[in-house]
Short mmCIF file of C-alpha atoms in Angstrom, two decimals:
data_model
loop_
_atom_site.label_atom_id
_atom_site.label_comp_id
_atom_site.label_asym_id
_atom_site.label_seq_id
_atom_site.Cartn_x
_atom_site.Cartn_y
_atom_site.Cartn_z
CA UNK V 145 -78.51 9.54 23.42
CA UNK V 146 -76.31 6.37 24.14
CA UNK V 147 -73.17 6.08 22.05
CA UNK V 148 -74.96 1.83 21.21
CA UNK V 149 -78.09 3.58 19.93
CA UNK V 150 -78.20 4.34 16.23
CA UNK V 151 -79.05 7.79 15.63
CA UNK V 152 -83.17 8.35 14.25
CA UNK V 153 -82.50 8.92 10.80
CA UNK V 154 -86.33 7.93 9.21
CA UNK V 155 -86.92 11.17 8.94
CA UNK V 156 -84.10 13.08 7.84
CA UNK V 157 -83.67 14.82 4.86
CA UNK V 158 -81.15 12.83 2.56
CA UNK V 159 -79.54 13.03 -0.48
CA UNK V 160 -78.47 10.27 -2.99
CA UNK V 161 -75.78 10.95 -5.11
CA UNK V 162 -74.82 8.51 -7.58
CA UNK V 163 -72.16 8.81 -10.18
CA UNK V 164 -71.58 6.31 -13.41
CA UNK V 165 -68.75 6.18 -16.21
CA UNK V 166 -65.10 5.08 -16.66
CA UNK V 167 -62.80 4.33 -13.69
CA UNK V 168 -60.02 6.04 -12.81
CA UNK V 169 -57.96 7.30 -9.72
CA UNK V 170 -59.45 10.29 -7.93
CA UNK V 171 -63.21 9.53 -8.48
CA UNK V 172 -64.26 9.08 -4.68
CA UNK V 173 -61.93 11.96 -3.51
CA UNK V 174 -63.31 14.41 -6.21
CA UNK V 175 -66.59 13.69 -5.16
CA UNK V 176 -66.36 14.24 -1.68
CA UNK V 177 -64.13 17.17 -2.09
CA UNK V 178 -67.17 18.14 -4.38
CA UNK V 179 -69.80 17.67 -0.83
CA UNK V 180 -67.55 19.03 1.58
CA UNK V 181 -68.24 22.19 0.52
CA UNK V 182 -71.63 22.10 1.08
CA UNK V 183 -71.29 20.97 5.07
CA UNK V 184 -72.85 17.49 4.54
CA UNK V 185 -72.40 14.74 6.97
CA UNK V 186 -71.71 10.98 5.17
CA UNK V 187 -74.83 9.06 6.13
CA UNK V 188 -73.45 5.82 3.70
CA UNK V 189 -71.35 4.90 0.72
CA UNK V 190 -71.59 2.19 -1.53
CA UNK V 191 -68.71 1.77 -4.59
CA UNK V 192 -68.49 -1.04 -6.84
CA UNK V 193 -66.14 -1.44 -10.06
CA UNK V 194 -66.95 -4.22 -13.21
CA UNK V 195 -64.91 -3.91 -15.69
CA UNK V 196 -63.46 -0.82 -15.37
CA UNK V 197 -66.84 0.95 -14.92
CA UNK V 198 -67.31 2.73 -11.74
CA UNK V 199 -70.46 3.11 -9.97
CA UNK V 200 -70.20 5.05 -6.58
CA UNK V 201 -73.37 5.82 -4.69
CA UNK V 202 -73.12 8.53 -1.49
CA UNK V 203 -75.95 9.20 0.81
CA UNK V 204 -75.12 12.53 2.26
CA UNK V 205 -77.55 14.97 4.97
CA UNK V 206 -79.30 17.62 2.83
CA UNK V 207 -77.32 20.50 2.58
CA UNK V 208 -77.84 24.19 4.36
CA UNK V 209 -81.36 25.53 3.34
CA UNK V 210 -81.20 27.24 -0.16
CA UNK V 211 -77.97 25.45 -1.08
CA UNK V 212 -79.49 22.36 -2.85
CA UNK V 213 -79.39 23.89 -6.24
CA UNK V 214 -76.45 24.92 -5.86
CA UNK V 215 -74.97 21.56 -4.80
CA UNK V 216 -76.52 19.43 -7.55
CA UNK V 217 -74.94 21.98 -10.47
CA UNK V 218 -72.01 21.82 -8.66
CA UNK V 219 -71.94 18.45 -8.67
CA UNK V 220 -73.34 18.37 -12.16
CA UNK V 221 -70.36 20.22 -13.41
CA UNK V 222 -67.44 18.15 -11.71
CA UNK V 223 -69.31 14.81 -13.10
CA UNK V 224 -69.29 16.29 -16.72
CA UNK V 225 -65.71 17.49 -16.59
CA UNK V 226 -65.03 13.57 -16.02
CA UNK V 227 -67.04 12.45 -18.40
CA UNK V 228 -69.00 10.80 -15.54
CA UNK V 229 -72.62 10.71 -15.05
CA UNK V 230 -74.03 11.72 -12.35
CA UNK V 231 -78.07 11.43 -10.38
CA UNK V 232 -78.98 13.09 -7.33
CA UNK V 233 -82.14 11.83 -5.51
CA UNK V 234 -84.25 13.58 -2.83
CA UNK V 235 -85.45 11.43 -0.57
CA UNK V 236 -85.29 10.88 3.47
CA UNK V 237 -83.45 8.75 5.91
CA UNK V 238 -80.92 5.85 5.44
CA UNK V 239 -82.17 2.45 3.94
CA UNK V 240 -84.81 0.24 5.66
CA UNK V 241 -83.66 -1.63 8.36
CA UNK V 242 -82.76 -5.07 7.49
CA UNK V 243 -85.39 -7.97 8.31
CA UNK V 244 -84.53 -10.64 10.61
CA UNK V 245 -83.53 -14.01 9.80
CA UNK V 246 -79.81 -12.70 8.28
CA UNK V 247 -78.24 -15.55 5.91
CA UNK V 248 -74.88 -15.62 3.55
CA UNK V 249 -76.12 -17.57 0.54
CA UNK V 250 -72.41 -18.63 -1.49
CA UNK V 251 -72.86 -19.90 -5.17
CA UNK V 252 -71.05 -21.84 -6.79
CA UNK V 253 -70.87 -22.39 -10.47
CA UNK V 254 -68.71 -23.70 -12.98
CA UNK V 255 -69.60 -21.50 -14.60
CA UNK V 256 -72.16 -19.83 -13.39
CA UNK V 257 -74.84 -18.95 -16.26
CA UNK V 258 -77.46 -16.03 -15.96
CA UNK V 259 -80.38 -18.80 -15.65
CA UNK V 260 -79.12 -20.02 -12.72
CA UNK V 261 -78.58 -17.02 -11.17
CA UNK V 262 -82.08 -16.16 -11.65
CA UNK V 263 -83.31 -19.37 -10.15
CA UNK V 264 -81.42 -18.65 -7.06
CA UNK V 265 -82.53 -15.13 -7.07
CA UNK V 266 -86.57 -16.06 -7.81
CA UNK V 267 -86.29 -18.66 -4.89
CA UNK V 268 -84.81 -16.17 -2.33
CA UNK V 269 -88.09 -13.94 -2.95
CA UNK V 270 -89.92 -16.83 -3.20
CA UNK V 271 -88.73 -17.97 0.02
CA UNK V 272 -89.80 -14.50 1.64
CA UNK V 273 -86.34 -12.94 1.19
CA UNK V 274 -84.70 -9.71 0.44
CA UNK V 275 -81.34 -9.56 -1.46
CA UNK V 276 -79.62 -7.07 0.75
CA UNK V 277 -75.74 -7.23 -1.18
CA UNK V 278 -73.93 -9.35 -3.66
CA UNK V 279 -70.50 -9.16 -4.21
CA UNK V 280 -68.26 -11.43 -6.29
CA UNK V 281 -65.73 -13.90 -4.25
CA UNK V 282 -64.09 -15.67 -6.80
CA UNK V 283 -63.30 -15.89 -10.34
CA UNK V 284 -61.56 -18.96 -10.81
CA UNK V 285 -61.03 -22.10 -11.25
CA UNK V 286 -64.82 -21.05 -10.60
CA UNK V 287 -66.90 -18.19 -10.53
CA UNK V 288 -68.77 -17.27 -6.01
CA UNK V 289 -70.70 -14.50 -5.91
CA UNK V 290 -72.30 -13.88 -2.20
CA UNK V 291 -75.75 -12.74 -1.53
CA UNK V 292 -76.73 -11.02 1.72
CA UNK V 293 -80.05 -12.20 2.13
CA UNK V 294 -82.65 -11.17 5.08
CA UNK V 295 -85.92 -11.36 6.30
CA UNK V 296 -86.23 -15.46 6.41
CA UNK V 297 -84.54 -17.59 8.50
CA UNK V 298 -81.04 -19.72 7.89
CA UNK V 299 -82.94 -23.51 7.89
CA UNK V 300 -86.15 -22.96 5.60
CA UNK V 301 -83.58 -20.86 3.01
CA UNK V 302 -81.09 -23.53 3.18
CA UNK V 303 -83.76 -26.13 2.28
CA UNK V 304 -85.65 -24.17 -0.32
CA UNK V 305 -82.18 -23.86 -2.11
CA UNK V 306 -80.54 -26.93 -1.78
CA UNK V 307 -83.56 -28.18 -3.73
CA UNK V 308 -83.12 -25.75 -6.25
CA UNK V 309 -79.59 -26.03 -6.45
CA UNK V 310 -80.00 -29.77 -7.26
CA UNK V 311 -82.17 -29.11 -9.93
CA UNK V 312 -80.20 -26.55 -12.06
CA UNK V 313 -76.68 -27.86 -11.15
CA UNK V 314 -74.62 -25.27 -9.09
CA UNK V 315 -73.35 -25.30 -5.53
CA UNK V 316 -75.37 -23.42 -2.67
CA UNK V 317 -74.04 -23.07 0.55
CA UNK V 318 -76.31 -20.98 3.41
CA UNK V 319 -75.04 -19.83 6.55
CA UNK V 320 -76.27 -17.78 9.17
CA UNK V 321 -74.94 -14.41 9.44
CA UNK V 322 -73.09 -12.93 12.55
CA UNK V 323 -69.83 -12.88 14.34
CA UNK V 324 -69.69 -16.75 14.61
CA UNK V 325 -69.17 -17.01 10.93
CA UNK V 326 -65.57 -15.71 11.37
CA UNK V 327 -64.88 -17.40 14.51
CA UNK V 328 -64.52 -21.00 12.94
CA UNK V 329 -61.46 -22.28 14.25
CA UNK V 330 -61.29 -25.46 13.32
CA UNK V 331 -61.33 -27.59 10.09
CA UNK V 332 -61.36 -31.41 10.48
CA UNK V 333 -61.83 -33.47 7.04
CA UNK V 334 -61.71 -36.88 5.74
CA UNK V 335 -59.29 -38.16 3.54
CA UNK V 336 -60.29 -40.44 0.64
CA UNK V 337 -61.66 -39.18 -2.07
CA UNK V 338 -61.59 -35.60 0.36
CA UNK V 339 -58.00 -33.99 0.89
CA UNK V 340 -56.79 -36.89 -1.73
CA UNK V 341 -58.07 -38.01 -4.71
CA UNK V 342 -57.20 -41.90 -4.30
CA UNK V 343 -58.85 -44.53 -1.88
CA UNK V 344 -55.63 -45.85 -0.04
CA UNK V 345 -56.82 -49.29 0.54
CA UNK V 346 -57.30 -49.74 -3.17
CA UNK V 347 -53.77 -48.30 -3.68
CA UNK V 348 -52.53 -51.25 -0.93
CA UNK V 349 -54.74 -53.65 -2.97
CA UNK V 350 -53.24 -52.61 -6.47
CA UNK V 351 -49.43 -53.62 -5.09
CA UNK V 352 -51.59 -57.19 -4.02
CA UNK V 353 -53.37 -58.15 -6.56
CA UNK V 354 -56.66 -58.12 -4.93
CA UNK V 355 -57.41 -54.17 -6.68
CA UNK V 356 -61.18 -55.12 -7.93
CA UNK V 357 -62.31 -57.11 -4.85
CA UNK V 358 -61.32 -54.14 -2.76
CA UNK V 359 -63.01 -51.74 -4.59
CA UNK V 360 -66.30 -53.36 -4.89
CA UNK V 361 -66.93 -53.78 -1.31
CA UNK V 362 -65.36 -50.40 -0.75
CA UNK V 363 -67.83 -48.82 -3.03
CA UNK V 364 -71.08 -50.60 -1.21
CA UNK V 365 -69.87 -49.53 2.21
CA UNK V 366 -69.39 -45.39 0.62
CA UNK V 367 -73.12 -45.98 -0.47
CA UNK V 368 -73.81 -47.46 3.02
CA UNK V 369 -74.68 -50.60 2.06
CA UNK V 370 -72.00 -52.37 3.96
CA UNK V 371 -71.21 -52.32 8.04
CA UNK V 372 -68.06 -49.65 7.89
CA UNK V 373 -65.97 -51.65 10.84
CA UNK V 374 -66.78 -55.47 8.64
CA UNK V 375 -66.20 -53.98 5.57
CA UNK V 376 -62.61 -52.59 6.69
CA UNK V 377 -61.57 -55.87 8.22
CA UNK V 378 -62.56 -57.58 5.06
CA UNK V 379 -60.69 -55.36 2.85
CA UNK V 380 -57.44 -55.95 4.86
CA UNK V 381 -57.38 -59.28 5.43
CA UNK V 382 -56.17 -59.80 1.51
CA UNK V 383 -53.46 -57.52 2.18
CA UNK V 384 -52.04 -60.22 4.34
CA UNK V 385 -48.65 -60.64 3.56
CA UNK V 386 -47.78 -57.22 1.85
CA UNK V 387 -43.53 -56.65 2.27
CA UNK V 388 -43.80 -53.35 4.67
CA UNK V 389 -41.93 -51.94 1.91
CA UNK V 390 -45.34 -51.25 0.14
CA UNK V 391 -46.17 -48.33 2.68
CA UNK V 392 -43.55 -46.20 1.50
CA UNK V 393 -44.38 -46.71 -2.22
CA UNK V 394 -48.01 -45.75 -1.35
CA UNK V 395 -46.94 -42.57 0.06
CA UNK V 396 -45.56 -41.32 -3.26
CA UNK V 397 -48.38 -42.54 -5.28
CA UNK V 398 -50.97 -40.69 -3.19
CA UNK V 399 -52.36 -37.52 -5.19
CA UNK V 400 -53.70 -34.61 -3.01
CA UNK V 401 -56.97 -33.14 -4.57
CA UNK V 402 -56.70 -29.59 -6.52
CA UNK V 403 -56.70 -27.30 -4.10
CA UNK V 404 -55.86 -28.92 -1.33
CA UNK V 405 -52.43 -27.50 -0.32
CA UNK V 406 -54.35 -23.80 -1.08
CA UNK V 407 -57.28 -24.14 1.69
CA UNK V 408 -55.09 -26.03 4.39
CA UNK V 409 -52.26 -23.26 3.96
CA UNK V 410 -54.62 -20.60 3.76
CA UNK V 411 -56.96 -21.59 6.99
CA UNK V 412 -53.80 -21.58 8.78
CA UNK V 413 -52.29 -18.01 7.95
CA UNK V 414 -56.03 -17.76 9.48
CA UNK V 415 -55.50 -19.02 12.43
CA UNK V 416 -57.38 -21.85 12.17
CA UNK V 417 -56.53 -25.71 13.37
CA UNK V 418 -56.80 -28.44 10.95
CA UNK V 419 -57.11 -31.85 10.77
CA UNK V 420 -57.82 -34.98 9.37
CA UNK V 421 -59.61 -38.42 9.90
CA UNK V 422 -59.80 -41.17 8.22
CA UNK V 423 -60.98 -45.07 7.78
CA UNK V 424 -57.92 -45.42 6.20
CA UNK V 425 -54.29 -45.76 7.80
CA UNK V 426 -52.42 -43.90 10.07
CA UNK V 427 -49.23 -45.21 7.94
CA UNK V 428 -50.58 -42.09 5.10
CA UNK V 429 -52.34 -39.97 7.69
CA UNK V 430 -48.82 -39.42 9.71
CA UNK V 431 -47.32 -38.75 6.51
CA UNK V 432 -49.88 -35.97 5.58
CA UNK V 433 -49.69 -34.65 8.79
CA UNK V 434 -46.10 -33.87 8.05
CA UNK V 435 -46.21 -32.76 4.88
CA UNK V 436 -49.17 -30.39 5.31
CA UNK V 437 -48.30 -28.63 8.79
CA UNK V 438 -51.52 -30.35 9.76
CA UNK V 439 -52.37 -29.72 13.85
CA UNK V 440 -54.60 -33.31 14.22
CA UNK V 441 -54.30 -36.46 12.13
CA UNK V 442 -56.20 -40.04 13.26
CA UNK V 443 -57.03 -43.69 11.32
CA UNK V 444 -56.54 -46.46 11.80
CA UNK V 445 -53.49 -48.53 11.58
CA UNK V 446 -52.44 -51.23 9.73
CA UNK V 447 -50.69 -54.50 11.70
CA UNK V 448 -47.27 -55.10 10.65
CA UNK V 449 -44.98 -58.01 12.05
CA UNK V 450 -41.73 -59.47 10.97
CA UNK V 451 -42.33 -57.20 8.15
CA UNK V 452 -45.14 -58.14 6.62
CA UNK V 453 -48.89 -56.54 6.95
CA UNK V 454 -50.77 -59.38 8.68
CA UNK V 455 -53.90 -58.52 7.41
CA UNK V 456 -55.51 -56.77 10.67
CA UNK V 457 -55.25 -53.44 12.31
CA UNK V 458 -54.61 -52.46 15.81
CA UNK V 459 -56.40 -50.18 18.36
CA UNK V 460 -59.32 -48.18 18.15
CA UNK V 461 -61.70 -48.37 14.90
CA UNK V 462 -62.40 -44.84 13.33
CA UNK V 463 -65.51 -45.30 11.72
CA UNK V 464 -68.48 -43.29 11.28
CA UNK V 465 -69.51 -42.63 14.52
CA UNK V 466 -65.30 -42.46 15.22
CA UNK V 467 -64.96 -39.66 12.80
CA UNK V 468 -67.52 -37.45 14.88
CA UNK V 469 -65.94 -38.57 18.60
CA UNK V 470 -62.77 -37.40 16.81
CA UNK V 471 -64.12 -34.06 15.92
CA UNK V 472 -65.30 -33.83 19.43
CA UNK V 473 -61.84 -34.45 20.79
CA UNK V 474 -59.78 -32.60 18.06
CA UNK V 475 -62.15 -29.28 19.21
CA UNK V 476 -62.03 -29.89 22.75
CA UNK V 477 -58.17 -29.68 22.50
CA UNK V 478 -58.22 -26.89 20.14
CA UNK V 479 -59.96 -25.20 22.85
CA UNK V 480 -63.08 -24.78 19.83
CA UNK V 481 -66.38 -24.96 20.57
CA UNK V 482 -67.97 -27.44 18.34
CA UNK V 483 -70.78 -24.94 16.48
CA UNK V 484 -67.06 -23.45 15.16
CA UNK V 485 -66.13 -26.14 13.22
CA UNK V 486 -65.95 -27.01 9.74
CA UNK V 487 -66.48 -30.58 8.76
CA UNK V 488 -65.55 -31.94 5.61
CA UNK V 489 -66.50 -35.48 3.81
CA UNK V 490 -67.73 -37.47 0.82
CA UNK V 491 -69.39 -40.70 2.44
CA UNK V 492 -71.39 -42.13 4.34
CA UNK V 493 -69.05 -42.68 6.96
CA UNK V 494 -68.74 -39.08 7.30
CA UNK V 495 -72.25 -38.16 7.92
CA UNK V 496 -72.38 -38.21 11.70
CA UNK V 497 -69.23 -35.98 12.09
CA UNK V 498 -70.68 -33.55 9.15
CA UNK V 499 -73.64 -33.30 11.35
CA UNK V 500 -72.09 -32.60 14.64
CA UNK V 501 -69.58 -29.67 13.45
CA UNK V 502 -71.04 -26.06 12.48
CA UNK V 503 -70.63 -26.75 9.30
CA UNK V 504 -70.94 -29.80 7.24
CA UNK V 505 -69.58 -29.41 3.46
CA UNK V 506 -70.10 -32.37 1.43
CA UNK V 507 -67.40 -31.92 -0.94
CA UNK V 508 -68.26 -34.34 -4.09
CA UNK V 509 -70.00 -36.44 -2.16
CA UNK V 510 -72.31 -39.53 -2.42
CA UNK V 511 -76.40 -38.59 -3.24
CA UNK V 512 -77.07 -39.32 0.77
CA UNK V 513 -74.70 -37.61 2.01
CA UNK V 514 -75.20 -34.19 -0.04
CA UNK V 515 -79.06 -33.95 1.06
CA UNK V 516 -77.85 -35.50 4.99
CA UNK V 517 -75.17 -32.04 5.37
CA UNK V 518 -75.15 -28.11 5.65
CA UNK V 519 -74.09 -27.70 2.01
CA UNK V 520 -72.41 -29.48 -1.05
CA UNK V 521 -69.47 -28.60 -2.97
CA UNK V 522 -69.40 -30.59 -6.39
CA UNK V 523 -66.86 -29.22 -8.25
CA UNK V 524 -63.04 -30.56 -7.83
CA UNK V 525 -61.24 -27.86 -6.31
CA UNK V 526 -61.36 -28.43 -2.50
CA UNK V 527 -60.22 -24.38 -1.81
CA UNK V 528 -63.48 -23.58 -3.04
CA UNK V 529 -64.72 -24.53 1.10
CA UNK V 530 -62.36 -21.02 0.99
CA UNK V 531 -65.63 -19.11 -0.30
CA UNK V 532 -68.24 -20.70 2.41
CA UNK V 533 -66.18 -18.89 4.94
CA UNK V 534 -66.70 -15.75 3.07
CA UNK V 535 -62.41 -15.63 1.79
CA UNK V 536 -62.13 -14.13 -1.47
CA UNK V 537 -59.51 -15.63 -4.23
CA UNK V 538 -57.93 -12.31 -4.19
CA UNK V 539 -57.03 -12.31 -0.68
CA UNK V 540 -55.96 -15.63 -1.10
CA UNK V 541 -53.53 -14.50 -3.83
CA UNK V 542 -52.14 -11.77 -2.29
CA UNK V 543 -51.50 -13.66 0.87
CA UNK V 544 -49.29 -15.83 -1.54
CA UNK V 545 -47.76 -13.15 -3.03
CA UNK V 546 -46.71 -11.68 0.08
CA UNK V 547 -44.91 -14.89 0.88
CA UNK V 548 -43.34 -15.41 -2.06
#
């Protein structure tokens, strides 16, 4: 037999030993300590711990003839002086073979209630589905829990939940399963209302006066109302005549979203490349760029003579279809190809680069764009992208503690 081909196991005698009760150091060695003594080979082990309950499942090759009795009292006994419980089940072979069509299904909830979880669960199965695995990710600032799903393919799933989703109000997020899901390397994301939770024009607007007029047409052209590139040179023109002063002050008064600083430093203990674009100003983006160790940073840029802003900006527009040629170039200098790469965005402005990457999040994003991408994230932690890549909050933490 080939060391690539799985061994036949249908047919093989198996044992399933499963053992219940209070955790506590030792449990898995005891056990197998227990087995080894009957010559078993470890087929598969499953262990799982909630709230300091243990439940610890071995499938194990059936023992020399005659010496099944003698295992399960054996086993029997070392449960009981534990005060553990413990089942042994005849049976044969390893579990079914998975189906095909192999999906990560990530919820989100905040917090996540027992009805919802049953929607999501009744949908799977209703979608043709088998829940394979769940695992927790994350308990706070909200609860992920993972499902394994197979036996239905990525793009019906990922449709039959978003609906769902929308209807009971948690997060979804469905990815394909396999190798690419860890090779991501890249993270691009916009910036208003995104990695920050301010609009930058309107904080240049509030220093001139003109706070309310900016807003409103920045508003219709997030809803898509408004032509991105006419909208932007309207909004500048009344910042004619700003001292050049004001950029500085805008700096400080810029507020990074919850989270923020957590997913950006922990993609890059990763290995991953970030970056940022924006339809805002290069004279924040730079700044951020500095301040966050981030690898790419584009926007546009505001004109500034004797001075003064002028009420114009130079050089190329990045716009909606900018974003997306940026994500394009950012990747082709990471050296990423572009089904690795995360996308993440909140207008419409963003849709064409959430649709080009791997991945599009819409992260608290406008109705259009949360049925236009991959998946939505609607709560206001941006880390929480952290758990669509399948990273848990404890290795997050202990990353963090490890540095101090």
């Amino acid at each position: 037999m080939s060391a690539s081909q799985p061994p036949q196991t249908s047919e093989v005698p198996t044992l399933l030993v499963k053992i219940f009760g209070k955790d506590r150091p030792g449990i898995t060695a005891g056990l197998f300590d227990t087995l080894a003594a009957f010559s078993v080979d470890v087929v598969d082990i499953e262990q799982v711990v909630t709230r300091g309950r243990i439940t610890l499942c071995a499938l194990v090759t059936e023992p020399v003839p005659g010496t099944e009795g003698e295992l399960r009292a054996t086993v029997h006994g070392w449960a009981d002086s534990l005060k553990l419980q413990a089942e042994i089940i005849s049976g044969l072979g390893d579990n079914r073979p998975r189906g095909s069509g192999r999906s990560h299904v990530t919820v989100l909830g905040h917090p996540l209630t027992a009805e919802c979880t049953a929607a999501i669960a009744a949908r799977i199965t209703g979608t043709g589905g088998n829940i394979d695995r769940i695992h927790r990710l994350a308990k706070y600032p909200v609860t992920a829990v993972e499902f394994a799903v197979s036996g239905c393919e990525t793009e019906p799933l990922r449709t039959a939940l978003a609906t769902e989703a929308a209807e009971i109000g948690v997060d979804v997020a469905v990815v394909s399963a396999g190798l690419h899901r860890r090779a991501q390397r890249l993270v691009v994301m916009d910036v208003d209302s995104t990695l920050i939770t301010d609009e930058v024009i309107e904080l240049f607007a509030a220093h001139a006066g003109c706070e309310a007029e900016v807003a409103g047409v920045t508003a219709a052209a997030m809803r898509g109302e408004l032509d991105f590139e006419q909208s932007l040179h309207a909004r500048v023109a009344l910042l004619a005549g700003l001292d050049a002063s004001v950029v500085d002050k805008v700096r400080t008064e810029v507020r990074l979203t919850p989270g923020a600083r957590t997913l950006i430093r922990t993609l890059k203990r990763l290995g991953f490349q970030v970056g940022v674009v924006s339809g805002g100003f290069t004279q924040v983006t730079d700044d951020l760029k500095e301040r966050l160790g981030l690898d790419f940073a584009s926007a546009n840029t505001l004109e500034i003579v004797d001075g003064r802003l002028t009420g114009r900006v130079t050089g190329e527009i990045v716009d909606r279809a900018g974003k997306a040629r940026l994500l394009r170039r950012f990747a082709a200098e990471a050296g990423v190809p572009l089904a690795q790469t995360v996308a993440i965005g909140d207008g419409a402005n963003d849709l064409d680069m959430l649709n080009a990457a791997g991945l599009g999040v819409a992260f608290n994003a406008k109705p259009v764009v949360r049925r236009a991408a991959d998946t939505a994230v609607n709560v206001p932690f941006l880390d929480a992208v952290l758990y669509l890549l399948g990273i848990t909050r404890e290795e997050v933490e202990t990353a963090d503690a490890h540095e101090g």
